[in-house]
PDB file of N, CA and C in Angstrom:
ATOM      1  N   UNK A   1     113.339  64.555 113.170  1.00 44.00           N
ATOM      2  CA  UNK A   1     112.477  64.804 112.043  1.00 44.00           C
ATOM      3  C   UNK A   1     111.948  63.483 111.505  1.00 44.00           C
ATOM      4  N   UNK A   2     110.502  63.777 110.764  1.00 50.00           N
ATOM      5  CA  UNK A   2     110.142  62.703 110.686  1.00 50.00           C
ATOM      6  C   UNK A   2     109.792  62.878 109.114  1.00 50.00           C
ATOM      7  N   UNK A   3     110.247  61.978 108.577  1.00 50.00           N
ATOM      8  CA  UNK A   3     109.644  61.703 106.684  1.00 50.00           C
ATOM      9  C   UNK A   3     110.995  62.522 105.951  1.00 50.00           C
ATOM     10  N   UNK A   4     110.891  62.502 104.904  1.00 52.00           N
ATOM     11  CA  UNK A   4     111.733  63.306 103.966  1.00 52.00           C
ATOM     12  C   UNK A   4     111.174  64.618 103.543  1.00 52.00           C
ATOM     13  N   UNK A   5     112.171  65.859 104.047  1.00 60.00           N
ATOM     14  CA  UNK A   5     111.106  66.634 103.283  1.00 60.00           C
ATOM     15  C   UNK A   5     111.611  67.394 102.148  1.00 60.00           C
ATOM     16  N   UNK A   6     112.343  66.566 101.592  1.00 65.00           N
ATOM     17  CA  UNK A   6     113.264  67.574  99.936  1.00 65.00           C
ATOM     18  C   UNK A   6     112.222  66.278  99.041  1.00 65.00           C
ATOM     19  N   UNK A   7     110.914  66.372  99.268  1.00 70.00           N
ATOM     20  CA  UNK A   7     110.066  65.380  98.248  1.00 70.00           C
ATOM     21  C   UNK A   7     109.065  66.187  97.162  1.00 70.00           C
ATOM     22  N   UNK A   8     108.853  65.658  96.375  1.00 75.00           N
ATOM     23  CA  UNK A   8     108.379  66.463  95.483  1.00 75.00           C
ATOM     24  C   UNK A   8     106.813  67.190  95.980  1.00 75.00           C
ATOM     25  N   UNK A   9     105.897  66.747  97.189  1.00 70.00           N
ATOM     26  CA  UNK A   9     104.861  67.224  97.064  1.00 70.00           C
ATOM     27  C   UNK A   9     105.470  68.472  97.592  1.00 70.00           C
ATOM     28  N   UNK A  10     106.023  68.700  98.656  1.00 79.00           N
ATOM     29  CA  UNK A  10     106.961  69.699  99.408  1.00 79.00           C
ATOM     30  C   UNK A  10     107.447  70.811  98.145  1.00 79.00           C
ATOM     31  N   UNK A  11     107.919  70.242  97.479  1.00 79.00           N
ATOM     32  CA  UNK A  11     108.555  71.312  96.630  1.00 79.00           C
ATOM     33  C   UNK A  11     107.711  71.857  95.933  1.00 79.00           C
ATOM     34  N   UNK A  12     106.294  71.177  95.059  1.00 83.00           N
ATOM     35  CA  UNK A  12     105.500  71.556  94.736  1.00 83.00           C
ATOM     36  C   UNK A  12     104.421  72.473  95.668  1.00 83.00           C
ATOM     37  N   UNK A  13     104.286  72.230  96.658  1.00 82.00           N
ATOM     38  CA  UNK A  13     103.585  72.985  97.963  1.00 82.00           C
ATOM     39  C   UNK A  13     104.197  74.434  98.283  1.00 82.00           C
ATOM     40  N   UNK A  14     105.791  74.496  98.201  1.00 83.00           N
ATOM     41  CA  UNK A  14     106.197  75.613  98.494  1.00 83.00           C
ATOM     42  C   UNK A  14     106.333  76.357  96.870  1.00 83.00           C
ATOM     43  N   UNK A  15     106.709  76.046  95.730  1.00 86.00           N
ATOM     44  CA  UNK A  15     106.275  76.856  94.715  1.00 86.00           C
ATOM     45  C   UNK A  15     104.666  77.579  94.918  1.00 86.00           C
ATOM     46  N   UNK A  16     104.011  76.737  94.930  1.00 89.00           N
ATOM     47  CA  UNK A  16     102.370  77.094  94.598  1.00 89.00           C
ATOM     48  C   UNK A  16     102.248  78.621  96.009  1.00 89.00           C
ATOM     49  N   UNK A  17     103.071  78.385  97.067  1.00 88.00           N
ATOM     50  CA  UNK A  17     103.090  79.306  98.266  1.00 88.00           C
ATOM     51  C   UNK A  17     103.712  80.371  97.635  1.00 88.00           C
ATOM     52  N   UNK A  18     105.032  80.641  97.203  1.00 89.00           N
ATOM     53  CA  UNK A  18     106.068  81.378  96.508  1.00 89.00           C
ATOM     54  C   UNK A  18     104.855  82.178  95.506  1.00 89.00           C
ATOM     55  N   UNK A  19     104.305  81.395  94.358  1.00 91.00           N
ATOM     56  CA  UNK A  19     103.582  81.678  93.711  1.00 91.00           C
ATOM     57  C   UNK A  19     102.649  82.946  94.108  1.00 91.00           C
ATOM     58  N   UNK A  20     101.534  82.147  95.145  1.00 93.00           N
ATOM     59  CA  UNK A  20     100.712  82.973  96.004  1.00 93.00           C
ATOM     60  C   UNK A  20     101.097  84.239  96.315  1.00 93.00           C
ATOM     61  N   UNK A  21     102.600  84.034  96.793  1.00 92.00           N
ATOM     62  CA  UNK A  21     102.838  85.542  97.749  1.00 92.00           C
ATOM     63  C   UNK A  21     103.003  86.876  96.682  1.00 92.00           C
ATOM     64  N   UNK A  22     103.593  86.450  95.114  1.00 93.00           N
ATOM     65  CA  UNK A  22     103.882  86.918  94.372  1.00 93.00           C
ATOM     66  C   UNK A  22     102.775  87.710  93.614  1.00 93.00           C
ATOM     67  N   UNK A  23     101.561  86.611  93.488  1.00 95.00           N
ATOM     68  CA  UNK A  23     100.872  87.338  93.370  1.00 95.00           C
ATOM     69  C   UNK A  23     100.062  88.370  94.518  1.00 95.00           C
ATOM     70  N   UNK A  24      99.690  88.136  95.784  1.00 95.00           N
ATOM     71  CA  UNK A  24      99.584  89.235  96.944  1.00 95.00           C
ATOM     72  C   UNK A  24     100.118  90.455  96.565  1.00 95.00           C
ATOM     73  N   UNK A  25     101.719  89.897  96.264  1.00 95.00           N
ATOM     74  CA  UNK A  25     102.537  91.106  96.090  1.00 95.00           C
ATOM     75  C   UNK A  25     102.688  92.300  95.056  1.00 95.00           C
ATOM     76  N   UNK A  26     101.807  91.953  93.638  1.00 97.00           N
ATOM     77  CA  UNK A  26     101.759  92.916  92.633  1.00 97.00           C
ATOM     78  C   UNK A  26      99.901  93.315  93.276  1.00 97.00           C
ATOM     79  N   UNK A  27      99.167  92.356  93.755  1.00 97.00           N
ATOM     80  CA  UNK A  27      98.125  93.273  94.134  1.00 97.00           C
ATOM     81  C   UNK A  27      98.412  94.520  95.308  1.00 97.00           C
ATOM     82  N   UNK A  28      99.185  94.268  96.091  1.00 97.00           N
ATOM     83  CA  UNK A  28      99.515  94.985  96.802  1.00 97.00           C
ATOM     84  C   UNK A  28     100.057  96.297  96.141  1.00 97.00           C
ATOM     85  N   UNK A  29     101.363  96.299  95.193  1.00 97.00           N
ATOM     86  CA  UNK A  29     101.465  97.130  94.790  1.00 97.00           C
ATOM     87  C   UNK A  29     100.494  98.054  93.727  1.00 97.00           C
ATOM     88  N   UNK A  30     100.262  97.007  93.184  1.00 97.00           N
ATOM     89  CA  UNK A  30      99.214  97.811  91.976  1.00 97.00           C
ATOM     90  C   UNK A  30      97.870  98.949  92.760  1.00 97.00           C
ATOM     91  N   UNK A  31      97.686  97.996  93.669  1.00 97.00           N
ATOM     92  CA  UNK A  31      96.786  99.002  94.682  1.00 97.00           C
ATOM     93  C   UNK A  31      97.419 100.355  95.290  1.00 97.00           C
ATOM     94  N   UNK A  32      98.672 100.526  95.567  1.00 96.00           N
ATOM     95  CA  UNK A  32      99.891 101.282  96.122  1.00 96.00           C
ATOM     96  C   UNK A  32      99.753 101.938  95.154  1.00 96.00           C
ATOM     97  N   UNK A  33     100.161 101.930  94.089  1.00 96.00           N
ATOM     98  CA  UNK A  33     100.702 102.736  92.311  1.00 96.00           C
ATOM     99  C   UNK A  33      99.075 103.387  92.007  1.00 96.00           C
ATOM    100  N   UNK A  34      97.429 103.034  92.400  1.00 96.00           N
ATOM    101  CA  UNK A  34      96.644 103.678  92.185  1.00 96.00           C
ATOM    102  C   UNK A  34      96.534 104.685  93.418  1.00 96.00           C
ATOM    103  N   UNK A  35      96.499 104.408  94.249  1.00 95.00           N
ATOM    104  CA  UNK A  35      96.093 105.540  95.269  1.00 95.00           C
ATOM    105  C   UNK A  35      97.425 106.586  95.025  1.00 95.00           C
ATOM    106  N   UNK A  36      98.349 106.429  94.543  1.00 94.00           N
ATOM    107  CA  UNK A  36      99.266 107.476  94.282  1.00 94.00           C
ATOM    108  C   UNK A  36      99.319 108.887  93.184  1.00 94.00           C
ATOM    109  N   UNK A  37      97.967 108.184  92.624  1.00 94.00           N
ATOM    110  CA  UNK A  37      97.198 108.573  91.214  1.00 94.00           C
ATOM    111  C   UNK A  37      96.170 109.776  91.887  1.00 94.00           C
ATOM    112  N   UNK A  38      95.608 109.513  93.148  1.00 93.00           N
ATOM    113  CA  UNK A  38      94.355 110.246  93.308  1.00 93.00           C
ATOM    114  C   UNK A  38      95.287 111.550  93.872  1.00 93.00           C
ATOM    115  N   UNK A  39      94.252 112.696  93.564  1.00 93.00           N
ATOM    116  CA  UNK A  39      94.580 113.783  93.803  1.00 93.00           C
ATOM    117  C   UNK A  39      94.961 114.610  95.050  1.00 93.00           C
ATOM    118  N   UNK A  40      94.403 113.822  96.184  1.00 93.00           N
ATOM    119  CA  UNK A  40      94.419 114.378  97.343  1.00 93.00           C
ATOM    120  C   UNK A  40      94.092 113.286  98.458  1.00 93.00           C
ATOM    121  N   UNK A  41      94.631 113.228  99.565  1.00 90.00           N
ATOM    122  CA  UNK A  41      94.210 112.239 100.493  1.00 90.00           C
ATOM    123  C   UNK A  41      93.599 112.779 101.867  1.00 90.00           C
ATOM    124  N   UNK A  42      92.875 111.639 102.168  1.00 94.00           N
ATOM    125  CA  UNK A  42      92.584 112.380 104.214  1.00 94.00           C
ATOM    126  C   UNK A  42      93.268 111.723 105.104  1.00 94.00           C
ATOM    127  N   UNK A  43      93.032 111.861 106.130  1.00 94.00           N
ATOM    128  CA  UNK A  43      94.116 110.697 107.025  1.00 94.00           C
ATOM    129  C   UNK A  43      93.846 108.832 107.131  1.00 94.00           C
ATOM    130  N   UNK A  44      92.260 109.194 106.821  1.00 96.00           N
ATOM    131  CA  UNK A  44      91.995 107.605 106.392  1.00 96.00           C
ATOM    132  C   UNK A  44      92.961 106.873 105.561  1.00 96.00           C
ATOM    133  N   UNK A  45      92.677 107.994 104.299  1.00 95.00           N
ATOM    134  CA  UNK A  45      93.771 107.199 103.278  1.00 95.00           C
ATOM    135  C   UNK A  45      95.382 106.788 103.351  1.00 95.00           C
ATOM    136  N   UNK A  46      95.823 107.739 104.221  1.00 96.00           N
ATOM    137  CA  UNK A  46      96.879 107.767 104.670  1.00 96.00           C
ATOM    138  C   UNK A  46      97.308 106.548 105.380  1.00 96.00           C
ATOM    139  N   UNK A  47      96.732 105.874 106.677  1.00 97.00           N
ATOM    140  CA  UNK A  47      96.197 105.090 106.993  1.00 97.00           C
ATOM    141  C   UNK A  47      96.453 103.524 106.241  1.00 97.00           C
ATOM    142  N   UNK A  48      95.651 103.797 105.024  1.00 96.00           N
ATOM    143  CA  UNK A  48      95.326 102.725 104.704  1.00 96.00           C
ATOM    144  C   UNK A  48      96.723 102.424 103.969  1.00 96.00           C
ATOM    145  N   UNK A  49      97.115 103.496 103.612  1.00 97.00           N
ATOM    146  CA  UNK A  49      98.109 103.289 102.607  1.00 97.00           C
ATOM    147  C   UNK A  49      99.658 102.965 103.059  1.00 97.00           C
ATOM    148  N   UNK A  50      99.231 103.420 104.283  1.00 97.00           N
ATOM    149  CA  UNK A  50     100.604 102.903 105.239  1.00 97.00           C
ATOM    150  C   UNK A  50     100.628 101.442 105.335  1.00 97.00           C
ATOM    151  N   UNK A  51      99.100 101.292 105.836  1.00 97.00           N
ATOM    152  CA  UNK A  51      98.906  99.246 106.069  1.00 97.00           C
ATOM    153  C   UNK A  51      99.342  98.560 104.877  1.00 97.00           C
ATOM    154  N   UNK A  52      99.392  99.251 103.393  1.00 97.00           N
ATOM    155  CA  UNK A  52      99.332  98.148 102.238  1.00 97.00           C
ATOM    156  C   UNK A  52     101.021  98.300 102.495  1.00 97.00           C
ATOM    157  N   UNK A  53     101.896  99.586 102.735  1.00 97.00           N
ATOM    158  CA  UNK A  53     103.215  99.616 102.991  1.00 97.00           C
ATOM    159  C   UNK A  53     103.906  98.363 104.018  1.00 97.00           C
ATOM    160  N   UNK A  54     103.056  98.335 105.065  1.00 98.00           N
ATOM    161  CA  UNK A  54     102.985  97.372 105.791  1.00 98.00           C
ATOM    162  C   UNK A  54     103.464  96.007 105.037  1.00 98.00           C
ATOM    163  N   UNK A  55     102.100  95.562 104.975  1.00 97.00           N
ATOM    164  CA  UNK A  55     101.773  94.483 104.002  1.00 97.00           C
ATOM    165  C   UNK A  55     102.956  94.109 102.693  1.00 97.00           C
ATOM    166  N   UNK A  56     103.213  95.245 101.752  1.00 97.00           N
ATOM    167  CA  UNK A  56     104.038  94.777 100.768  1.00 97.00           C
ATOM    168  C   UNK A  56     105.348  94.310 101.491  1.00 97.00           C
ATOM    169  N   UNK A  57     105.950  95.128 102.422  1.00 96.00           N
ATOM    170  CA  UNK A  57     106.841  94.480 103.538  1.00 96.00           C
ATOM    171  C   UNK A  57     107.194  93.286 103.889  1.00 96.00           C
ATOM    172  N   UNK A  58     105.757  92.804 104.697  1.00 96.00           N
ATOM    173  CA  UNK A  58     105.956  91.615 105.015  1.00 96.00           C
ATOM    174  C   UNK A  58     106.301  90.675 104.110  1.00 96.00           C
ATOM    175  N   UNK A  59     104.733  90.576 102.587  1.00 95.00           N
ATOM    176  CA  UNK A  59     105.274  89.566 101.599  1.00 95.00           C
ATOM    177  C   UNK A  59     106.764  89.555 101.259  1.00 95.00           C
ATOM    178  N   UNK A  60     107.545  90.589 100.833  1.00 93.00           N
ATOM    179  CA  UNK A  60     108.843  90.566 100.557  1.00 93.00           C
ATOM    180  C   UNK A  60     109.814  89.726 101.839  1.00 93.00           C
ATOM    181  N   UNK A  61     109.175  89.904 102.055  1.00 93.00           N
ATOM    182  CA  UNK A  61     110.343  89.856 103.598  1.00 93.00           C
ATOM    183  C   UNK A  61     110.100  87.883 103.693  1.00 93.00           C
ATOM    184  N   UNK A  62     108.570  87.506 103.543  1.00 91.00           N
ATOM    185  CA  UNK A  62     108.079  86.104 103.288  1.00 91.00           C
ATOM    186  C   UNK A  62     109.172  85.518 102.051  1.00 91.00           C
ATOM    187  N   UNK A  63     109.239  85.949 100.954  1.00 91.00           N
ATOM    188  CA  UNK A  63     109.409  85.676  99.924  1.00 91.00           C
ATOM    189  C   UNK A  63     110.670  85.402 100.254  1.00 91.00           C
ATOM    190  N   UNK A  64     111.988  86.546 100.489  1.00 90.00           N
ATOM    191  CA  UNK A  64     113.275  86.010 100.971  1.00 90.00           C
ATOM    192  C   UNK A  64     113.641  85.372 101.879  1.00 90.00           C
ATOM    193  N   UNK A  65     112.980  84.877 102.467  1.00 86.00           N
ATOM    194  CA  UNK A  65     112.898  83.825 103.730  1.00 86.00           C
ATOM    195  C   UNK A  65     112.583  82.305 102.684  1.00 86.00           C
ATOM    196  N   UNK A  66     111.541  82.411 101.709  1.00 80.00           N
ATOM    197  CA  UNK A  66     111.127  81.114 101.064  1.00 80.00           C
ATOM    198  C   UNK A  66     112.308  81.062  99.906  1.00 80.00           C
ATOM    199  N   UNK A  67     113.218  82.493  99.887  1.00 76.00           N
ATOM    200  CA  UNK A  67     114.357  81.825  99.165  1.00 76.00           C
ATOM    201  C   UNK A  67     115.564  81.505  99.183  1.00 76.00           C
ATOM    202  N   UNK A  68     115.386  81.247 100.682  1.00 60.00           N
ATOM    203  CA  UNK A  68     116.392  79.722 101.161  1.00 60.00           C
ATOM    204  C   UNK A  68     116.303  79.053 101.398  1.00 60.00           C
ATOM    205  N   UNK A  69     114.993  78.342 100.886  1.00 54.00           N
ATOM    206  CA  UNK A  69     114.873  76.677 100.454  1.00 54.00           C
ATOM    207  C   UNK A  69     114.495  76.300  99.058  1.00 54.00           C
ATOM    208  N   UNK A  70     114.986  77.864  98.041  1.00 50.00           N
ATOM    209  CA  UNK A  70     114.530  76.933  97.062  1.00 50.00           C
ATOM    210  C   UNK A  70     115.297  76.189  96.227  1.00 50.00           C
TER     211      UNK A  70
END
């Protein structure tokens, strides 16, 4: 390995990332919590709503991974 990397731009770089995902992650849901609102779906929606399931997944899954270095 090369340089130090417990340095402050590093730590500041991975907050601002942490940050990011966090927010992804309430858009994700908040988008999740409205389509749960509409009255009826087609398979599109279905679809789509699986991918944001997807998606909220992964960020979480990002997030506990970034919290074992913090």
């Amino acid at each position: 390995m090369i340089g130090n990397h417990n340095n402050e731009l590093n730590a500041a770089a991975h907050r601002r990332a942490v940050e990011q995902n966090f927010n992804a992650l309430k858009v994700a849901c908040d988008e999740m919590k409205a389509m749960l609102e509409l009255p009826s779906w087609d398979p599109q929606l279905e679809d789509y709503y699986d991918g944001l399931r997807v998606k909220r997944d992964d960020i979480i899954n990002r997030l506990r991974l970034a919290g074992m270095f913090l």
